Coordinates of C-alpha atoms in Angstrom, one line a residue:
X1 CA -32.0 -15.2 -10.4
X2 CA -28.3 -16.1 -10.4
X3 CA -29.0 -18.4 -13.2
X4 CA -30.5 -16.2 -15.1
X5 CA -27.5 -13.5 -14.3
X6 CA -25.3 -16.1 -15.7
X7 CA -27.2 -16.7 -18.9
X8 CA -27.1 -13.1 -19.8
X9 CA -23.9 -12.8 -19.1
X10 CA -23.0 -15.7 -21.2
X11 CA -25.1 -13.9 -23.8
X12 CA -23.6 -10.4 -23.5
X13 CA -19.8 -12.0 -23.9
X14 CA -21.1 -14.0 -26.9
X15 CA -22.3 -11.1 -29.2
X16 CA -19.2 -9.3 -28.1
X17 CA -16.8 -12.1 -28.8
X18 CA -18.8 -12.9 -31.6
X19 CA -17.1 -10.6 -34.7
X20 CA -13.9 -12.4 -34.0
X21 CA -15.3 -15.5 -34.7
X22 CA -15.5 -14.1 -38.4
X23 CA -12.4 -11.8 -38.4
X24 CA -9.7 -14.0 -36.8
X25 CA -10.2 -16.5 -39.5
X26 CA -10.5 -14.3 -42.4
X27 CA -7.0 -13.0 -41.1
X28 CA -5.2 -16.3 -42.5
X29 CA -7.8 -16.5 -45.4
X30 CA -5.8 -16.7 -49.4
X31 CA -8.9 -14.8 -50.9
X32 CA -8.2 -11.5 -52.9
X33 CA -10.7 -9.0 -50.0
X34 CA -12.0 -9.8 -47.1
X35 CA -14.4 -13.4 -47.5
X36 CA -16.1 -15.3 -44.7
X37 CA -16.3 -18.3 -44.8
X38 CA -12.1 -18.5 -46.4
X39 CA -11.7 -20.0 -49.4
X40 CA -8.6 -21.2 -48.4
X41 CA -6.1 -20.4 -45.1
X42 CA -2.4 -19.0 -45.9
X43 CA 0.3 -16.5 -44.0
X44 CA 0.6 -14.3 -46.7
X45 CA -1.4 -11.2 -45.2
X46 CA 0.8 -11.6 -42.0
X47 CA 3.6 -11.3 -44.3
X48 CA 2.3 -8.6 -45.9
X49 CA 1.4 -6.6 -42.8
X50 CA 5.1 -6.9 -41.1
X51 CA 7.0 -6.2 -44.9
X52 CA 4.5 -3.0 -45.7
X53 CA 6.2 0.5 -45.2
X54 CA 2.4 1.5 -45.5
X55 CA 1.2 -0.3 -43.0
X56 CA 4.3 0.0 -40.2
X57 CA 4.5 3.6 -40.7
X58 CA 0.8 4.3 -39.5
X59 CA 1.0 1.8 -36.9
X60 CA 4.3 3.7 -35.6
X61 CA 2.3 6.4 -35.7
X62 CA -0.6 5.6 -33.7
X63 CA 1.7 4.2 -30.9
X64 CA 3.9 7.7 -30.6
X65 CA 0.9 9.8 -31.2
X66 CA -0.9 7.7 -28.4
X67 CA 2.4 8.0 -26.1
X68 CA 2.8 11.6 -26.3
X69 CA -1.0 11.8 -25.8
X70 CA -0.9 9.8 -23.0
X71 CA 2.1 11.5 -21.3
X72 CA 0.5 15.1 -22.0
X73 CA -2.7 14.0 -20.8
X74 CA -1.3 13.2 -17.1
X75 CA 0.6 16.3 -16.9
X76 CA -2.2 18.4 -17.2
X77 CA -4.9 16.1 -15.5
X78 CA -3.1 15.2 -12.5
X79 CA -3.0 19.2 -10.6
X80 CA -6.1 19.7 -12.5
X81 CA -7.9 17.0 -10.7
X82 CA -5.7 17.7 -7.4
X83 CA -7.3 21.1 -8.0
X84 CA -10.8 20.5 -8.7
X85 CA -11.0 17.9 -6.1
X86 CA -9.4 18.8 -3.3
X87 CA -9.6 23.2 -3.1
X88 CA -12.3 25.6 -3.2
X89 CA -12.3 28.3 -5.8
X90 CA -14.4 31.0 -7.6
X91 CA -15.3 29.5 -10.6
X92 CA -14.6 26.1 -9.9
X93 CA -18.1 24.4 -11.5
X94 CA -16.9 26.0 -14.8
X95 CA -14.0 24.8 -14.9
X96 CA -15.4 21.5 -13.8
X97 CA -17.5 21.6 -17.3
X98 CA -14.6 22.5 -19.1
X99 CA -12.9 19.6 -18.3
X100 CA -15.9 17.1 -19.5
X101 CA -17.2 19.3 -22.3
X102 CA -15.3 17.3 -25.1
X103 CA -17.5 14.2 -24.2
X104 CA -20.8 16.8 -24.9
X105 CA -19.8 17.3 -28.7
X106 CA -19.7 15.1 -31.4
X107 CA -16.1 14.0 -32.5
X108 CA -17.5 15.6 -36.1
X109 CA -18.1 18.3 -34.5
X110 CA -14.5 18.5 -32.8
X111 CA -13.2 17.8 -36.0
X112 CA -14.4 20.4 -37.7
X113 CA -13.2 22.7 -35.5
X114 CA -9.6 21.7 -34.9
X115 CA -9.5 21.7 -38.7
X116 CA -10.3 25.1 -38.9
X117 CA -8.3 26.8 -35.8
X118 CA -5.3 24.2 -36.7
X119 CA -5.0 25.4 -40.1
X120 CA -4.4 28.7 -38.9
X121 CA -1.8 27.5 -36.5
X122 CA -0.1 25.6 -39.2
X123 CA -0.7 22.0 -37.1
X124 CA -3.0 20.1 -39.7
X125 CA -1.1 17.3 -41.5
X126 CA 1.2 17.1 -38.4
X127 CA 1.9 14.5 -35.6
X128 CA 1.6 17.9 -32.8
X129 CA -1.5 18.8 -34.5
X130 CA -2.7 15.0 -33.9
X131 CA -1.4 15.0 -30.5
X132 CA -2.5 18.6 -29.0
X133 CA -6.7 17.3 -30.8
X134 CA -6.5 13.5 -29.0
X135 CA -5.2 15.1 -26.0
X136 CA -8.1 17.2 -26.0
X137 CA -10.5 14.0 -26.2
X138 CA -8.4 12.5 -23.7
X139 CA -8.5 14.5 -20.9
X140 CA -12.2 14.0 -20.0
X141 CA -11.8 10.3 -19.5
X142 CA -8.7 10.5 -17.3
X143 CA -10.1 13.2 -15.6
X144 CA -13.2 11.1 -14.4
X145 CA -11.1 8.3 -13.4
X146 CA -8.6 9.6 -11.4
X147 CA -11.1 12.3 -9.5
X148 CA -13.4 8.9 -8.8
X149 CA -10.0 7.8 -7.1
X150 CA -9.2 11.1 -5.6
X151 CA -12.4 11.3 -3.9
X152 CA -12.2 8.2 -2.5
X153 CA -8.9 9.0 -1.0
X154 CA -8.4 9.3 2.8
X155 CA -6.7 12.1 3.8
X156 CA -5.9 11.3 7.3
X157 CA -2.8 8.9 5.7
X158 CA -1.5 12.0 4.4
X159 CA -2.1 14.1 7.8
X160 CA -0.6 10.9 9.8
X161 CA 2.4 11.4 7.6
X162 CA 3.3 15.2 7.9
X163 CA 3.2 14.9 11.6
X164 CA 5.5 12.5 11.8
X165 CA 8.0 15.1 9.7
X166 CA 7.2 14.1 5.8
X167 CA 7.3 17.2 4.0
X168 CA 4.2 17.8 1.2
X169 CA 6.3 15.9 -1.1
X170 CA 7.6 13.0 0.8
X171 CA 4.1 12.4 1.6
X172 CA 3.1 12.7 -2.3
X173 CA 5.7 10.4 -3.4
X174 CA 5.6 7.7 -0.4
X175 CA 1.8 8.0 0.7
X176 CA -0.4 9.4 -2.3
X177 CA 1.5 7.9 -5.2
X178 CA 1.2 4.6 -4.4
X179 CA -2.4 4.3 -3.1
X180 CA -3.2 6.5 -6.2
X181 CA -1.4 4.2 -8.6
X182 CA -4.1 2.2 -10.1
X183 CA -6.2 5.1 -10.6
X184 CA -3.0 6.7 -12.7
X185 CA -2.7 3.6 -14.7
X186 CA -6.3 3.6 -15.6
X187 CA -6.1 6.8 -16.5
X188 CA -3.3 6.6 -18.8
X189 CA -4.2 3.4 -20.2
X190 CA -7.9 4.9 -21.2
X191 CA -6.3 7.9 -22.5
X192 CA -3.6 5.7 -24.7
X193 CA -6.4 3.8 -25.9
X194 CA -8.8 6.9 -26.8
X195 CA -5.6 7.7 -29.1
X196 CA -4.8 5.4 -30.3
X197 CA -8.2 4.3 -31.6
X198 CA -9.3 7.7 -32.7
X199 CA -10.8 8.1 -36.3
X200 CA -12.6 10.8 -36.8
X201 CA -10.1 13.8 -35.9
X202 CA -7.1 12.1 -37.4
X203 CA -9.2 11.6 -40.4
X204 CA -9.4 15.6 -40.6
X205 CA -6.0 16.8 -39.5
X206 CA -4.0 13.8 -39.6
X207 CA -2.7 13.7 -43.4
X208 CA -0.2 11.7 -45.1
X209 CA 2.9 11.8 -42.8
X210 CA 1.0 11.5 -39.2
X211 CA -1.8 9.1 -41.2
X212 CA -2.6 7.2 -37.9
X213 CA -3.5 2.9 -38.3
X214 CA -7.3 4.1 -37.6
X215 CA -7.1 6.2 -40.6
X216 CA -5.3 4.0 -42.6
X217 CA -7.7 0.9 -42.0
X218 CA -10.6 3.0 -42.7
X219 CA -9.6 4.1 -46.5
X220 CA -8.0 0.7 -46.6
X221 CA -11.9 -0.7 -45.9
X222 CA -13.3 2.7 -48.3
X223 CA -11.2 2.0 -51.6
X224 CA -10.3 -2.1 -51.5
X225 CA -11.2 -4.0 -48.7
X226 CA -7.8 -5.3 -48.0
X227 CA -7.6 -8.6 -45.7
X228 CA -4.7 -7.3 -43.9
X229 CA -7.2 -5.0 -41.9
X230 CA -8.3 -8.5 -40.7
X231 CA -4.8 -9.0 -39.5
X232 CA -4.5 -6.1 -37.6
X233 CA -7.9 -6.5 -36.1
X234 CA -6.3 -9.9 -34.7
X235 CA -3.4 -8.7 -33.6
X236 CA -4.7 -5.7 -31.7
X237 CA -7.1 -8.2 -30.3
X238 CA -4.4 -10.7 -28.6
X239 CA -2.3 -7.9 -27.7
X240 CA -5.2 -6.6 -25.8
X241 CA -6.0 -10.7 -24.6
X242 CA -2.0 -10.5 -23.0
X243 CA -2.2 -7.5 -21.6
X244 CA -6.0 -8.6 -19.7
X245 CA -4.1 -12.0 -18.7
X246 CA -1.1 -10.9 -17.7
X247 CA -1.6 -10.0 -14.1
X248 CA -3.2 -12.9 -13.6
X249 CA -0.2 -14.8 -14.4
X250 CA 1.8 -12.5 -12.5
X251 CA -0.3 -13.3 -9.8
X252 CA -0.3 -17.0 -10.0
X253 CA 3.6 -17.1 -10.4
X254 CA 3.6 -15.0 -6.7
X255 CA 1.6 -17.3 -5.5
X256 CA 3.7 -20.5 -6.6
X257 CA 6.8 -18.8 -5.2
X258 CA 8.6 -20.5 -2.6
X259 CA 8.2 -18.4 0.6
X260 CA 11.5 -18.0 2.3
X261 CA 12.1 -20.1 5.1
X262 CA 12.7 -19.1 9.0
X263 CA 15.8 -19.2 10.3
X264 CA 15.9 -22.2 12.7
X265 CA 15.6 -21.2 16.3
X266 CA 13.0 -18.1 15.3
X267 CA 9.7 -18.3 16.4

């Protein structure tokens, strides 16, 4: 059985791992559009990616429409999860729904409608307009997350606290911040990434000055096929490698520390 667990694992990482096997290579390929096997390997698409105003201004973009998205996304998740979680309230399940309805309807569908109700509001063709929809997609996904953590939470460390004199928010900042932490991370790194690799709305309501890297990739792929989209591809892919192996570095750089030494005489 473990064997077998093994082999399909192997398996499942291979067809995952598998499309970069075709894209990180076509990334330093000299061809004209996007060819596998290269006819030839160069820098020049590199170059052309890090020298393009219309490439760096999408991809500027995306990362301060993802930040803002992320950063609004907490504010409003955090009491609303402290809410639904933790108190009792007449209409509660509904608002429960409310929260996780955008993961019900079709991004299309979402689309659509901020199209339509953002128009009104002059937002389309904005970077608030951008921000206000993907917040709206994010919420859902930090919600879950940080309520799975929020459940889990003992409240007794916050009890043993406030009897020894912590007022509500000494004991949120010292007690329930830090255990919570990783949930908040998780959150706002899911919520960064749903922005940040959003199509479908910023395709919409997005427009020429808050064009988003998503959007630009996918007309890039529509009109020419341009092998710099295979550059990015890379790129986002070992940015994404670091950021998995970093804390595994971190923690083998902790563990190679010197640990300080007793002073003689201690025991």
């Amino acid at each position: 059985m473990n064997r077998f667990m093994r082999w399909a694992g192997f398996i499942v990482v291979l067809f995952i791992a598998a499309p970069l096997v075709i894209v990180v290579p076509m990334s330093f390929s000299n061809a004209s559009s996007l060819q596998f096997p290269p006819p030839g390997y160069w820098l020049g698409y590199y170059r052309a990616y890090f020298t393009s105003v219309d490439w760096l201004i999408p991809t500027w973009n995306s990362i301060l429409i993802a930040t803002a998205t992320t950063i609004l996304t907490m504010v409003l998740v955090v009491p609303a999860t402290f809410a639904l979680v933790r108190h009792r309230f007449r209409g509660k399940g509904f608002a429960d729904l409310m929260m996780l309805m955008p993961m019900a309807v079709p991004h299309i569908v979402m689309a659509v409608g901020y199209y339509s109700y953002f128009g009104d509001l002059g937002l389309v063709h904005s970077h608030l307009g951008v921000i206000l929809a993907h917040t709206c997609l994010s919420v859902p996904i930090a919600f879950l997350v940080l309520s799975a953590n929020l459940k889990g939470f003992d409240r007794n460390l916050e009890r043993a606290a406030q009897s020894l004199g912590a007022s509500p928010a000494k004991t949120f900042l010292h007690v329930t911040l830090p255990i919570l932490r990783p949930g908040l991370v998780i959150s706002s790194l899911f919520a960064f990434i749903q922005s940040f690799d959003e199509t479908v709305v910023a395709i919409f309501i997005s427009g020429r000055d808050a064009e988003t890297l998503p959007r630009k990739m996918f007309d890039s792929i529509r009109q020419e096929a341009d092998p710099v989209i295979a550059v990015i591809s890379t790129l986002l892919f070992f940015v994404v490698l670091v950021g998995i192996a970093a804390p595994y570095f971190a923690s083998a750089l902790r563990s190679r520390a010197p640990k300080p030494s007793r002073p003689a005489g201690a025991h």
